[in-house]
Short mmCIF file of C-alpha atoms and ligand atoms in Angstrom, two decimals:
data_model
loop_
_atom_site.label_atom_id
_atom_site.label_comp_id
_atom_site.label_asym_id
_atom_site.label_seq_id
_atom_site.Cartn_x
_atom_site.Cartn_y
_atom_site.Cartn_z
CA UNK F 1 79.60 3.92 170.49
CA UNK F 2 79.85 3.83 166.65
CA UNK F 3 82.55 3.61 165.43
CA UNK F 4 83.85 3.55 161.64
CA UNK F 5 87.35 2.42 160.85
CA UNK F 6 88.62 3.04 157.17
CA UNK F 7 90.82 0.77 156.35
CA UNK F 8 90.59 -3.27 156.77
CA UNK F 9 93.89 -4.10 157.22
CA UNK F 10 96.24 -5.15 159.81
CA UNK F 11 95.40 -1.96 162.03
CA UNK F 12 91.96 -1.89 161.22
CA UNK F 13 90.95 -5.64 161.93
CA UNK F 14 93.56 -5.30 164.98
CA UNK F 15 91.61 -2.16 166.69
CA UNK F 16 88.39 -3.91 165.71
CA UNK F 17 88.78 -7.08 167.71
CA UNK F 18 89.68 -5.41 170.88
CA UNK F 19 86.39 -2.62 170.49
CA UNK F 20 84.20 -5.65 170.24
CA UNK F 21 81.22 -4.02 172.64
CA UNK F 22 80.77 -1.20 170.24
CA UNK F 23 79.14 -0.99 167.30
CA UNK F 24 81.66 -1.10 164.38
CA UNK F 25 81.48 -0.69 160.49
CA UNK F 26 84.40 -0.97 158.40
CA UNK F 27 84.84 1.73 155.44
CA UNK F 28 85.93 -0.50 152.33
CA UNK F 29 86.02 0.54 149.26
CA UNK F 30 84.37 -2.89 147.97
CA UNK F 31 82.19 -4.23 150.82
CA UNK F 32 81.49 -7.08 148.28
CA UNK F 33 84.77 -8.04 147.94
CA UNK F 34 85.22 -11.85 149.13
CA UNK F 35 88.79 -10.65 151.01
CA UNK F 36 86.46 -9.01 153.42
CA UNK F 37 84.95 -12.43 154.63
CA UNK F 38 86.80 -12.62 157.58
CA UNK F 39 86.75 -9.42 158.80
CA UNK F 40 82.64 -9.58 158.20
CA UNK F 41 82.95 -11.34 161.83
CA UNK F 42 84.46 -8.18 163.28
CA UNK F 43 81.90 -5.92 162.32
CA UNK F 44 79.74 -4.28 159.64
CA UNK F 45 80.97 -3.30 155.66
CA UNK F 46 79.91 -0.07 153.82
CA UNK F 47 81.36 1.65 151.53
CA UNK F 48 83.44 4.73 153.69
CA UNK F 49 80.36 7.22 153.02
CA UNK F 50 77.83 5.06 154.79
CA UNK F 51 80.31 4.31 157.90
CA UNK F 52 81.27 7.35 158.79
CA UNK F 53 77.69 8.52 158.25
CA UNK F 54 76.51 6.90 161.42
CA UNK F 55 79.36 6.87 163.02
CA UNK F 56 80.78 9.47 165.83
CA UNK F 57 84.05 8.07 166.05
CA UNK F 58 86.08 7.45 163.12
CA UNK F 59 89.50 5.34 162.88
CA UNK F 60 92.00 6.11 159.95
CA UNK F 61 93.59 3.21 159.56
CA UNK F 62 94.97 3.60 155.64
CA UNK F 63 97.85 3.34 154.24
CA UNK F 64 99.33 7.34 154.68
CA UNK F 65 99.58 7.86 150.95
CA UNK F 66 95.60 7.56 150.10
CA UNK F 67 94.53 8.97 153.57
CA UNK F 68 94.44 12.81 152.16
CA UNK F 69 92.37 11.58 149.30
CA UNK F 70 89.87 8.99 150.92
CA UNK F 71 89.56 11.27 153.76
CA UNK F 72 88.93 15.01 151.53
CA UNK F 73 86.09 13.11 149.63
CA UNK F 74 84.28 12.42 152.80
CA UNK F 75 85.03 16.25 154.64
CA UNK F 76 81.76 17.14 154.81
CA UNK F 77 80.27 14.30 156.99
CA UNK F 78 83.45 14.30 159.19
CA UNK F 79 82.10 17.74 160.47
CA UNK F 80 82.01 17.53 164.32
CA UNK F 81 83.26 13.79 164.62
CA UNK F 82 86.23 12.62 166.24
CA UNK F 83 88.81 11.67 163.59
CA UNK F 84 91.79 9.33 165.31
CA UNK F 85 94.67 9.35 162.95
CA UNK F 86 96.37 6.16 163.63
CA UNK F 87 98.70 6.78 160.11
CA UNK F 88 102.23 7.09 159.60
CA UNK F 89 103.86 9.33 157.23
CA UNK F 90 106.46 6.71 156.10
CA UNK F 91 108.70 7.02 152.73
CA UNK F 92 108.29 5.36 150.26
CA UNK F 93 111.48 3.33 150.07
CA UNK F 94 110.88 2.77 153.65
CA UNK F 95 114.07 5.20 154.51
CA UNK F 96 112.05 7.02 157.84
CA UNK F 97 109.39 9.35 157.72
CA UNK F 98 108.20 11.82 154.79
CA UNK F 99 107.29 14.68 157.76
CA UNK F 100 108.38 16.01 160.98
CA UNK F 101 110.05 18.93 163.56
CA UNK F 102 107.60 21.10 161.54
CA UNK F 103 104.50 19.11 160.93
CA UNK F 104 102.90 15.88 161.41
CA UNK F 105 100.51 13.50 159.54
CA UNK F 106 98.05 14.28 161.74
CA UNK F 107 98.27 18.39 161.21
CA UNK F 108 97.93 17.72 157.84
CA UNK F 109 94.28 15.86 158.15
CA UNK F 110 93.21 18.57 160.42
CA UNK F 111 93.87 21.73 157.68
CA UNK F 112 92.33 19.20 155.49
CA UNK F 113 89.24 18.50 157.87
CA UNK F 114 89.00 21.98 160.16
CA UNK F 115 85.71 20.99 161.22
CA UNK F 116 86.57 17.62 162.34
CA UNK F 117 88.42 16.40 165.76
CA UNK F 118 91.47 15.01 164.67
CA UNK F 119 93.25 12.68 167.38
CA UNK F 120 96.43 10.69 167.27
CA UNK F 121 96.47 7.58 168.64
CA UNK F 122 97.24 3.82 167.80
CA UNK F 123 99.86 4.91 165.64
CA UNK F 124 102.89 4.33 167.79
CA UNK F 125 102.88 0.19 167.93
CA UNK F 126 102.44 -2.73 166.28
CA UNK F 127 99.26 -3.97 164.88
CA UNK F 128 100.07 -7.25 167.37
CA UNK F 129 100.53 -4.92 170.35
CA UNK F 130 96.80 -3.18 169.18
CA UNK F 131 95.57 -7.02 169.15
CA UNK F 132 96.84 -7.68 172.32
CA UNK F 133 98.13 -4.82 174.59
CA UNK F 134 99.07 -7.08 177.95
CA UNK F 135 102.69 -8.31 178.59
CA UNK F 136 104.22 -9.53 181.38
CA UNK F 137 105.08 -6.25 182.80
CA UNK F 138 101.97 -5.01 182.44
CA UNK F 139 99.43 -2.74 180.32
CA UNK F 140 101.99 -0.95 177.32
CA UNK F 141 101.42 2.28 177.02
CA UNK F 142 99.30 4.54 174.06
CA UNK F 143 100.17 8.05 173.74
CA UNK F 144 97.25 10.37 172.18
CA UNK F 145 97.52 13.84 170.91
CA UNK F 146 94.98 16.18 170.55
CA UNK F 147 93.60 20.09 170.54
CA UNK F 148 90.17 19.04 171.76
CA UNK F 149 90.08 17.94 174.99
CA UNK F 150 86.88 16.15 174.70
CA UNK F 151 88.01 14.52 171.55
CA UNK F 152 91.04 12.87 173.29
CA UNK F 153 89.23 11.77 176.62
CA UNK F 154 87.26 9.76 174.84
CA UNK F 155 89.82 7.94 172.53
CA UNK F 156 91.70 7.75 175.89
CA UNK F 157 88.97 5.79 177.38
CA UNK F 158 89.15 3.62 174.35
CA UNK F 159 92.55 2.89 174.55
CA UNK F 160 92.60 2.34 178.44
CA UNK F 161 89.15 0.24 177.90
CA UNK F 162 91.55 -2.06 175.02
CA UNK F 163 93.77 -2.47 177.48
CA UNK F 164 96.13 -0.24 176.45
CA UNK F 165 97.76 2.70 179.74
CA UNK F 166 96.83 5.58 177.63
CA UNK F 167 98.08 8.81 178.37
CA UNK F 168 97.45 12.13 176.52
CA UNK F 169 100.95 13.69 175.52
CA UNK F 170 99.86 16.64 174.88
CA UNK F 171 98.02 19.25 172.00
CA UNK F 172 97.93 17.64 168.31
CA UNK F 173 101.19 19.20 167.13
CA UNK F 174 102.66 16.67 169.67
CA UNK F 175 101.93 14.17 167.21
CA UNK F 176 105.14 15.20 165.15
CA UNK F 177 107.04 13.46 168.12
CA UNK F 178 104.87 10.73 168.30
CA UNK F 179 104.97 9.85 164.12
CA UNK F 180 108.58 10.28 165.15
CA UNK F 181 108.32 7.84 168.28
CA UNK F 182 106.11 4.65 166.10
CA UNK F 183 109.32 5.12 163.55
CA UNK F 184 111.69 4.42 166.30
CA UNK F 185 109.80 1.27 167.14
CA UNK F 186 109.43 0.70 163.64
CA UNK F 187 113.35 0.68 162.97
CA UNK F 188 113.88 -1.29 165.91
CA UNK F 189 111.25 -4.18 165.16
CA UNK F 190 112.56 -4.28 161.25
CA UNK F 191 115.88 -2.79 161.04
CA UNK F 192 117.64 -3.62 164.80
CA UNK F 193 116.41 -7.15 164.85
CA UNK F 194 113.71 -6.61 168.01
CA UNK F 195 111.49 -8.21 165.85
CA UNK F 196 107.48 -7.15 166.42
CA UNK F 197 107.34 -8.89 169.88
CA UNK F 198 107.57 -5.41 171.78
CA UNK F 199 106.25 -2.57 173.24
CA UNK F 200 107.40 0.35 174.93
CA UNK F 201 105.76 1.28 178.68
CA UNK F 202 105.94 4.04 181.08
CA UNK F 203 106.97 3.05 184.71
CA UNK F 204 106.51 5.74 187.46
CA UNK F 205 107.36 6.23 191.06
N1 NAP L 301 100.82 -2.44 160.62
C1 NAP L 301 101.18 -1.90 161.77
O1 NAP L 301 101.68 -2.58 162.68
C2 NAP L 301 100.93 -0.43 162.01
C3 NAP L 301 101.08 0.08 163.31
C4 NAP L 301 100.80 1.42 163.56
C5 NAP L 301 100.37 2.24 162.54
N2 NAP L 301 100.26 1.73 161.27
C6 NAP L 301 99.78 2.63 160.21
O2 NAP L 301 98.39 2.34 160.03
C7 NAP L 301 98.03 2.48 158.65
C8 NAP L 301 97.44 1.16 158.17
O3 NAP L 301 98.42 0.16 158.27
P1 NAP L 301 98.06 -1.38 157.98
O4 NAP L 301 99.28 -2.15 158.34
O5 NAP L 301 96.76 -1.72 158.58
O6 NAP L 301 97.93 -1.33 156.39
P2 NAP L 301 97.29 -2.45 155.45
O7 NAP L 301 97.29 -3.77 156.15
O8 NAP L 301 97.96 -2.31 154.14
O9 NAP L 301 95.76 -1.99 155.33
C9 NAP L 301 95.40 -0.79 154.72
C10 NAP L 301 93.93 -0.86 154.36
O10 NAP L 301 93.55 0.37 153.74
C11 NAP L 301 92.70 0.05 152.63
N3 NAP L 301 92.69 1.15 151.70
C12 NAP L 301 93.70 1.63 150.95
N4 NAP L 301 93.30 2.71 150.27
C13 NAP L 301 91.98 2.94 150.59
C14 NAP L 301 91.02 3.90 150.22
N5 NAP L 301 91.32 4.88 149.37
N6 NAP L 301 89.76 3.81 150.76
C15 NAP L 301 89.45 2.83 151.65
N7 NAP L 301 90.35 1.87 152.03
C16 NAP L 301 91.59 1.93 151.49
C17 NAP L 301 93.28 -1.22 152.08
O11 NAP L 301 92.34 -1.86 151.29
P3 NAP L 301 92.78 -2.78 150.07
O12 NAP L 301 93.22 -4.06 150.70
O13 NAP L 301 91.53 -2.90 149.28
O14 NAP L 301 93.88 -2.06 149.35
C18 NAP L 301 93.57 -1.98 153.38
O15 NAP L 301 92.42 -2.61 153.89
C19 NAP L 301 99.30 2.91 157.92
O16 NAP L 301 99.29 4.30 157.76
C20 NAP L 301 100.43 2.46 158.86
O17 NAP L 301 101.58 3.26 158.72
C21 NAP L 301 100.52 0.43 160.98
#
């Protein structure tokens, strides 16, 4: 598949090193810039017009503040594509989340991109947990949200093929739960000593 993913950071490179078999360009806003040597072994730099040009999936991995504005000046050629919103609304002084009971993140980029498939995913753990999804236990779990069914079988199959148990929650709106869910692991990795070590999975019998 190709895939863009906005955003070179820790999600980005993490998601990008575990989708290895596909073909992958990275949306930077300097594909000169020197800081992107290392993650030139990952995959492909263009500016974030020319990814998501050829690409049918597309990963927002930005921080949530410039998402609305990177992603509006790209609308049109988002038309059709599957958008996976792997963004968290979190406040600025880091106090919990900005949204929520009434909307999501991920609401928000769909008004803003109506044509576009807008998925959550990836969202919910640690950039280390994206890197590396196996523990002892087993596979962790990745809970997706989406409206189009389509749209969220196929980032399911991504996430199962990382090596992630991925399991679709439910329609997109479900994503104000699961914004909600990645701050609970948030507070417990930086604010209840976990650490970043962790990584919630569903057991069933
Ligand atoms: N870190 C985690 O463990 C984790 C886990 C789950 C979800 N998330 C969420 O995932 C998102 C990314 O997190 P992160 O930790 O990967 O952040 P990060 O390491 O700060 O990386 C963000 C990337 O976005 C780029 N960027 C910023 N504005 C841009 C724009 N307008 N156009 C193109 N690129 C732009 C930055 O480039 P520059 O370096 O040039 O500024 C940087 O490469 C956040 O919304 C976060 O809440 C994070």
């Amino acid at each position: 598949m190709d895939i863009a993913i906005l955003g070179a950071g820790n999600v980005g490179r993490a998601l990008a090193a575990r989708l290895a078999g596909h073909r992958l360009t990275f949306g930077v806003r300097d594909p000169q810039d020197p800081k992107h040597a290392a993650t030139a072994t990952l995959g492909a730099l263009a500016s974030p017009e020319d990814a998501v040009r050829a690409a049918s999936l597309v990963v927002v991995a930005l921080p949530w503040r410039e998402t609305e504005r990177a992603l509006a000046a790209l609308g049109p050629a988002l038309a059709g594509k599957v958008v996976v919103d792997a963004t968290n609304p979190i406040r600025a002084d880091f106090s919990g989340l900005e949204l929520g009971h009434d909307d999501s993140g991920a609401e928000r980029l769909q008004r803003l991109l109506p044509q576009a498939r807008v998925v959550k995913a990836f969202n919910t753990t640690g950039a280390e947990n994206m890197a590396d999804p196996a523990y002892p236990g087993g596979r962790v779990t990745m809970l997706i949200a989406g409206d189009d069914p389509a749209a969220t079988a196929t980032v399911r199959a991504l996430a199962d093929e990382m090596g992630f148990d991925a399991r679709v929650a439910g329609p997109l709106a479900l994503a104000r739960q699961l914004e909600q869910f990645a701050w609970l692991w948030i507070h417990l990795a930086f604010k209840a000593g976990f650490g970043r070590a962790f990584a919630f999975r569903i057991e069933a019998r």
